Short mmCIF file of C-alpha atoms in Angstrom, two decimals:
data_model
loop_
_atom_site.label_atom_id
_atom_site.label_comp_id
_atom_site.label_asym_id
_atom_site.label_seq_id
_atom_site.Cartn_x
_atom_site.Cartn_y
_atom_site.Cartn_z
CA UNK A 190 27.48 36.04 32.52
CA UNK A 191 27.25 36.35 28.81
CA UNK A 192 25.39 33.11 27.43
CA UNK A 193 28.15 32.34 25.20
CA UNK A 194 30.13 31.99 27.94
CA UNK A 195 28.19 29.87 29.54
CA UNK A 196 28.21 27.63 26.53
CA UNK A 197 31.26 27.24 26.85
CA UNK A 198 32.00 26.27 30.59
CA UNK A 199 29.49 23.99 30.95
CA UNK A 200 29.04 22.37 27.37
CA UNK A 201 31.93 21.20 25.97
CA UNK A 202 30.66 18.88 23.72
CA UNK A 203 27.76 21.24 22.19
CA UNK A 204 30.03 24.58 22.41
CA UNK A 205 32.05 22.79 19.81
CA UNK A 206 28.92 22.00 17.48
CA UNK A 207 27.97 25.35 17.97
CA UNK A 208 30.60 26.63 15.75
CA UNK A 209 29.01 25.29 12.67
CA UNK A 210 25.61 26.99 13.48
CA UNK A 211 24.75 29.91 11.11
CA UNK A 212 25.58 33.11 12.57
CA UNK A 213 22.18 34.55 13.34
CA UNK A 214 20.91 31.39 15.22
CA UNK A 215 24.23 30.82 17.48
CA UNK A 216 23.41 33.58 20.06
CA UNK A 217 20.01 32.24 20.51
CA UNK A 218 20.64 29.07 20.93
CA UNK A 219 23.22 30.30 23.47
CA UNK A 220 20.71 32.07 25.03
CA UNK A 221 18.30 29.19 25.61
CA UNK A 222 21.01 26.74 27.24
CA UNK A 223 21.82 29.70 29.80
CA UNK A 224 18.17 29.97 30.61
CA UNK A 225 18.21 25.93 30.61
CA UNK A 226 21.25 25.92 32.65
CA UNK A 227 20.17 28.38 35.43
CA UNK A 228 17.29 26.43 35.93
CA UNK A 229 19.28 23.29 36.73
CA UNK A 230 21.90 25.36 38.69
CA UNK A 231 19.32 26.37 41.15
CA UNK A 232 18.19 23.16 41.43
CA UNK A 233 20.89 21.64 42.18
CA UNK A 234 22.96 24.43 44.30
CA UNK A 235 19.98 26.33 46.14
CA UNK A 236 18.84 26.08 49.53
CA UNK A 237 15.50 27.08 47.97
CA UNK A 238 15.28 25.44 44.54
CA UNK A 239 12.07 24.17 44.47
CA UNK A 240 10.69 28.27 45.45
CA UNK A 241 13.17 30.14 43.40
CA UNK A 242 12.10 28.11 40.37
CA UNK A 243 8.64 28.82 40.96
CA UNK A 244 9.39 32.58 40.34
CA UNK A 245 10.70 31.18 36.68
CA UNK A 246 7.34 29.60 35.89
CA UNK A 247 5.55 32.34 37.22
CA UNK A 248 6.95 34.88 35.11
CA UNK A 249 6.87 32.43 31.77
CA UNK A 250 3.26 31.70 32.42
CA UNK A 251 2.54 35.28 33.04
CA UNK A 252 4.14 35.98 29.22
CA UNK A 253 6.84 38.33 30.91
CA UNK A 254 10.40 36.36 29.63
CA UNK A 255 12.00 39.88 30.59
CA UNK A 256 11.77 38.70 34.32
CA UNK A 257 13.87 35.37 33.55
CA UNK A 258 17.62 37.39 34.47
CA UNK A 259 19.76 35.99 31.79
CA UNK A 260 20.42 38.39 29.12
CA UNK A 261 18.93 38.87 25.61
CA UNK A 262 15.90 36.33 26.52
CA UNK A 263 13.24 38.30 26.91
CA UNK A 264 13.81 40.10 23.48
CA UNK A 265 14.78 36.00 21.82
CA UNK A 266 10.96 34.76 23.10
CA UNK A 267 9.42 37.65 21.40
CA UNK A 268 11.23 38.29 18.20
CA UNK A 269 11.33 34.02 18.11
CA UNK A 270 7.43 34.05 18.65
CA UNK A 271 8.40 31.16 20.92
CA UNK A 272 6.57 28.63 22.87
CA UNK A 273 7.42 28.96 26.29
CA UNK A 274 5.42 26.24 27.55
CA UNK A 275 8.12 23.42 27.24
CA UNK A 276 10.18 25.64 29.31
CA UNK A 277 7.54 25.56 31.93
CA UNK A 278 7.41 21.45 32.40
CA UNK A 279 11.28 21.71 32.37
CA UNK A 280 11.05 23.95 35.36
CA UNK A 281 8.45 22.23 37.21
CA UNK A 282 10.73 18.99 36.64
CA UNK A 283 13.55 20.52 38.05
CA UNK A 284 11.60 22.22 40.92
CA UNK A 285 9.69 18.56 42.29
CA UNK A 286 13.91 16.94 41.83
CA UNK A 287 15.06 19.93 44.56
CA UNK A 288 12.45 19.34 46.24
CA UNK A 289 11.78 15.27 46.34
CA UNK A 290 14.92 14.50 45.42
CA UNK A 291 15.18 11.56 42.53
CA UNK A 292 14.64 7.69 42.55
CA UNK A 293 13.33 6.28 39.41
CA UNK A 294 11.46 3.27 39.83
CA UNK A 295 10.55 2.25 36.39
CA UNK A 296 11.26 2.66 32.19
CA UNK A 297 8.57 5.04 31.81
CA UNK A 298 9.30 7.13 34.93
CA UNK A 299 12.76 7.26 33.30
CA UNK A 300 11.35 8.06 29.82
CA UNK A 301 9.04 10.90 31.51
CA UNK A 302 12.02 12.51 33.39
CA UNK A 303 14.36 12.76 30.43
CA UNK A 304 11.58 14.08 28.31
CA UNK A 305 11.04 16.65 31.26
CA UNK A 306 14.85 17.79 31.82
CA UNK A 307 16.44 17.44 28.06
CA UNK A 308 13.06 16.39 25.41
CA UNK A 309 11.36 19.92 26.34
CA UNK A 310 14.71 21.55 25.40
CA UNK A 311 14.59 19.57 21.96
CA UNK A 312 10.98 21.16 21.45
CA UNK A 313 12.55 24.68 22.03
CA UNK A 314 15.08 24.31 19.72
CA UNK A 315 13.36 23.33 16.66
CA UNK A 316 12.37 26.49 15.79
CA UNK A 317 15.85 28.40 16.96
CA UNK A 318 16.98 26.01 14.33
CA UNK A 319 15.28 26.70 11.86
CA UNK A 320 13.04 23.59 11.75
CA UNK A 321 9.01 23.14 11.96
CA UNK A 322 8.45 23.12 15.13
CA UNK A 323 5.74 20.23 14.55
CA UNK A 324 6.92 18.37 12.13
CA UNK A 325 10.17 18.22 13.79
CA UNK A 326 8.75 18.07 17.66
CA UNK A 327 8.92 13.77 17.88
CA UNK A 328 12.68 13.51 16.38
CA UNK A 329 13.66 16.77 18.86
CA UNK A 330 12.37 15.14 21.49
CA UNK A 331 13.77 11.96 20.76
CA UNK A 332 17.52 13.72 20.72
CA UNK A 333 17.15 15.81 23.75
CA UNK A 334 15.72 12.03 25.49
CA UNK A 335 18.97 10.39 24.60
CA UNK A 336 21.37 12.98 25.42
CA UNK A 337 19.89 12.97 28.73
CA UNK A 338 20.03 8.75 28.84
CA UNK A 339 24.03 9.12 27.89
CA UNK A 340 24.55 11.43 31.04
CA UNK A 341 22.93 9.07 32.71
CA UNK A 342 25.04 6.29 31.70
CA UNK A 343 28.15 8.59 32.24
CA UNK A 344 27.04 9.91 35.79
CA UNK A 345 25.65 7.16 37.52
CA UNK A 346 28.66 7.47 40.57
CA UNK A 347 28.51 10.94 40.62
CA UNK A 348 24.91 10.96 41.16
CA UNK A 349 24.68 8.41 43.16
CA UNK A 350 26.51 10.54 45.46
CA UNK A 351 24.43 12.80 45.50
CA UNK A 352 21.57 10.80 46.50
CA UNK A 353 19.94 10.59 43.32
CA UNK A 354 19.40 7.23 41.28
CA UNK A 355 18.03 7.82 37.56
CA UNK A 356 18.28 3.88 36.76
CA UNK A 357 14.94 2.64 37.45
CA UNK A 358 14.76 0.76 40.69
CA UNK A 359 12.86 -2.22 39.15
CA UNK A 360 16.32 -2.92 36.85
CA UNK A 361 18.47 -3.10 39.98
CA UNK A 362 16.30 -4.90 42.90
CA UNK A 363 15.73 -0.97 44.47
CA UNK A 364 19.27 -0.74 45.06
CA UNK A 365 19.42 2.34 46.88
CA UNK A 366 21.53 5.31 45.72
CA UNK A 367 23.84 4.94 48.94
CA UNK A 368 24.57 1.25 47.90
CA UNK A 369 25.43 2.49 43.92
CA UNK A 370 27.86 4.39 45.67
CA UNK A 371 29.50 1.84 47.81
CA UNK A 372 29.76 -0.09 44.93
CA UNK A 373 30.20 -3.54 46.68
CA UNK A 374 31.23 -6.54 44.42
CA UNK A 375 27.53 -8.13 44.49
CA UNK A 376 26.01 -4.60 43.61
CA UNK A 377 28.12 -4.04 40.67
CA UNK A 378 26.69 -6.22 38.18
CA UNK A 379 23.11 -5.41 38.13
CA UNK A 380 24.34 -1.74 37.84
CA UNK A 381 26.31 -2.34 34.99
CA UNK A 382 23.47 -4.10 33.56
CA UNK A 383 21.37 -1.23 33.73
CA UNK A 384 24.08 1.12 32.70
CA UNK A 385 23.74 -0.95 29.45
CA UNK A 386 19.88 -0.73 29.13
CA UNK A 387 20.08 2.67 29.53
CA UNK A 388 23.02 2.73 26.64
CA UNK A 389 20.46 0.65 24.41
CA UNK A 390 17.77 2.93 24.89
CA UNK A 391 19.69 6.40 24.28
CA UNK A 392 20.59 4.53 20.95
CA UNK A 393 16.86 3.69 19.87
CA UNK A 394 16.45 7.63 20.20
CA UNK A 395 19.39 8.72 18.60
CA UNK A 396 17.94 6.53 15.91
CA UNK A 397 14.71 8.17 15.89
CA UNK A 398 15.81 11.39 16.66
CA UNK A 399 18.16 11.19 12.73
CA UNK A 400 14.62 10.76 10.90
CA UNK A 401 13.89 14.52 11.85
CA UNK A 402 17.18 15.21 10.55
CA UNK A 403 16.30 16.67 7.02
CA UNK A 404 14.00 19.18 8.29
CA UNK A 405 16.99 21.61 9.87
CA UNK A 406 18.68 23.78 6.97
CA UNK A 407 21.92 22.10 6.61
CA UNK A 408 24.40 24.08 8.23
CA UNK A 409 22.74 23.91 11.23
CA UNK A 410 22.10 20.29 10.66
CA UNK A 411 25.26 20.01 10.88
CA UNK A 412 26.13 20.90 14.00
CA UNK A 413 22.95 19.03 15.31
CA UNK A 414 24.39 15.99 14.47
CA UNK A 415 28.18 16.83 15.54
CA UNK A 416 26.46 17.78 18.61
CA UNK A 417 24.66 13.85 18.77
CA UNK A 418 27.53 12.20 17.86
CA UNK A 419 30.01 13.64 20.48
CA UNK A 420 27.47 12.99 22.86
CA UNK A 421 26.38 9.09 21.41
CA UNK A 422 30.00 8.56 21.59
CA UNK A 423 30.63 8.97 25.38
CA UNK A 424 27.40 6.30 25.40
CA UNK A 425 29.49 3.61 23.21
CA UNK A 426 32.69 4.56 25.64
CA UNK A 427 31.05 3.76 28.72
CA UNK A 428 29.42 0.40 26.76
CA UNK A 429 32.51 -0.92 25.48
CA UNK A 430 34.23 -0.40 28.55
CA UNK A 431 32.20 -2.09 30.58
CA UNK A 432 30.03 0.37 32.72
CA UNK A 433 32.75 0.18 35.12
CA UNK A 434 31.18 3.38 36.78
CA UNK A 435 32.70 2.81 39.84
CA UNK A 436 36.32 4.05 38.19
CA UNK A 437 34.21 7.98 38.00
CA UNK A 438 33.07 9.43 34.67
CA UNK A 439 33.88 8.72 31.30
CA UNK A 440 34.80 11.33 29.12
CA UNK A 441 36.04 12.11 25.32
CA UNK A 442 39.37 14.28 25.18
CA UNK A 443 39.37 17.37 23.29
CA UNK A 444 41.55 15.67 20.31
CA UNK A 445 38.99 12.86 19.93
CA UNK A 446 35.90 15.47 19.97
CA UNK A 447 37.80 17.27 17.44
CA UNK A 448 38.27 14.30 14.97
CA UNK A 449 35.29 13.17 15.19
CA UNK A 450 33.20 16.18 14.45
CA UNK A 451 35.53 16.20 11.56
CA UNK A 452 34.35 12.37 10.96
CA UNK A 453 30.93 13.36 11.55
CA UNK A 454 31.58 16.36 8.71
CA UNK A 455 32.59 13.98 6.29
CA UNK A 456 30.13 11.26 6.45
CA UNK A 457 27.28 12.68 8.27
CA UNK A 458 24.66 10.18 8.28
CA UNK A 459 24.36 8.05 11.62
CA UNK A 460 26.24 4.88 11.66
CA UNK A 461 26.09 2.29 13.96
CA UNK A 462 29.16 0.80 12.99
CA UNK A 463 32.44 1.20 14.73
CA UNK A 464 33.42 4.51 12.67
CA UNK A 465 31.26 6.06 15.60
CA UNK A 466 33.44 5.51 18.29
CA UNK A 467 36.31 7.68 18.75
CA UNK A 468 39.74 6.24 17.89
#
């Protein structure tokens, strides 16, 4: 499938950032979230995740990109000069969650996954966005950590489903992921509790994650921080209403994306006021 289309199936939120990219940097950033989202689909959907991903890291740590089968990547790592090595500890995240599934016991274990799954992704952008890829590393990370904390937040029924429990056990009593699910009365509140930690703590990176902002060339700051908001705002959505997550996921319709990227376009600096939750 053509990574642009995969942009747009599976990201609805970034797809419409993307727009506001510059014109040479949109296909490779395309390019990366198909590689990105591969990974995670055979993680997820294969019989033999854990293996099949192994083949990715082999061929990234063998400096042969050409091998990963998703169009145009081979030829982005090279002309890019990119790192590949964030790539690899996404991978071998990914491979030990098919294989071990996923119950977080603690804030750091939590901290350590998101960087894993969604902070290494952060490090592989800075440079597809035209950013110093050291200077900017800490606020990248930072962004791709609290992305990853608002799915969280938004998914916790959904994954719980699944079998998998991202809010650290010592939050909940080691509620299992079964129980999250069945969503008794006396479960609910020390979920929704939890929900809201990990609400608070995706904001103290979106926070961190605007100091880097300056070092991307505006236009494609731009869309780096339509991109944050659209995601922050699902955050606020499931805070203010409660972290009911037993009533399924919380989402942002396409008319409030729209208007607020347009907000976000007009006043682009992050505020923490209610201007950043869509109307």
């Amino acid at each position: 499938m053509n990574p642009r289309d995969v942009l747009a199936r599976h990201a609805s939120s970034f797809h419409m950032a993307s727009r506001l990219l510059r014109p040479g940097d949109v296909d490779d950033v395309a390019v990366l979230y198909a590689v990105c989202r591969l990974i995670d689909d055979i993680a997820d959907e294969s019989t033999d995740g854990a293996g099949r991903i192994e083949d990715f890291i082999d061929a990234l740590e063998a400096h042969e990109p050409e091998r990963i089968p998703v169009d145009g990547f081979g030829e982005m790592v090279r002309r890019r000069a990119l790192a590949t090595a964030p790539l690899v500890t996404l991978a071998r995240t990914a491979a030990k969650e098919a294989d071990e599934g996923c119950l977080i016991n603690d804030e750091q274990e939590l901290l350590d996954y998101c960087y894993g799954v969604a902070g290494t992704v952060g490090e592989l952008m800075c440079p597809l966005l035209g950013a110093d890829p050291i200077r900017g590393r800490d606020a990248a990370v930072s962004l791709g950590i609290a992305m990853q904390l608002t799915n969280i937040s938004r998914d916790v029924l959904e994954d719980a489903r699944r079998g998998r429990r991202y809010l650290p056990g010592q939050w909940i009593g080691q509620l299992s992921a079964d129980a999250i699910a069945t969503a008794r009365p006396v479960h609910r509140e020390p979920v929704r509790s939890a929900i809201r930690r990990v609400v608070d703590l995706a904001e103290t990176h979106y926070a961190r994650a605007e100091t880097g902002m300056g070092l991307i060339p505006l236009r494609n700051r731009m869309a780096i921080r339509v991109a944050a908001r659209l995601y922050r705002a699902i955050g606020l959505r499931v805070r203010d209403g409660g972290c009911r997550y037993w009533e399924g996921r919380v989402s942002l319709s396409h008319r409030e994306r729209r208007r607020l990227a347009m907000h976000t376009v007009a006043r682009p600096r992050l505020d923490t006021g209610a201007s950043d939750r869509p109307a």
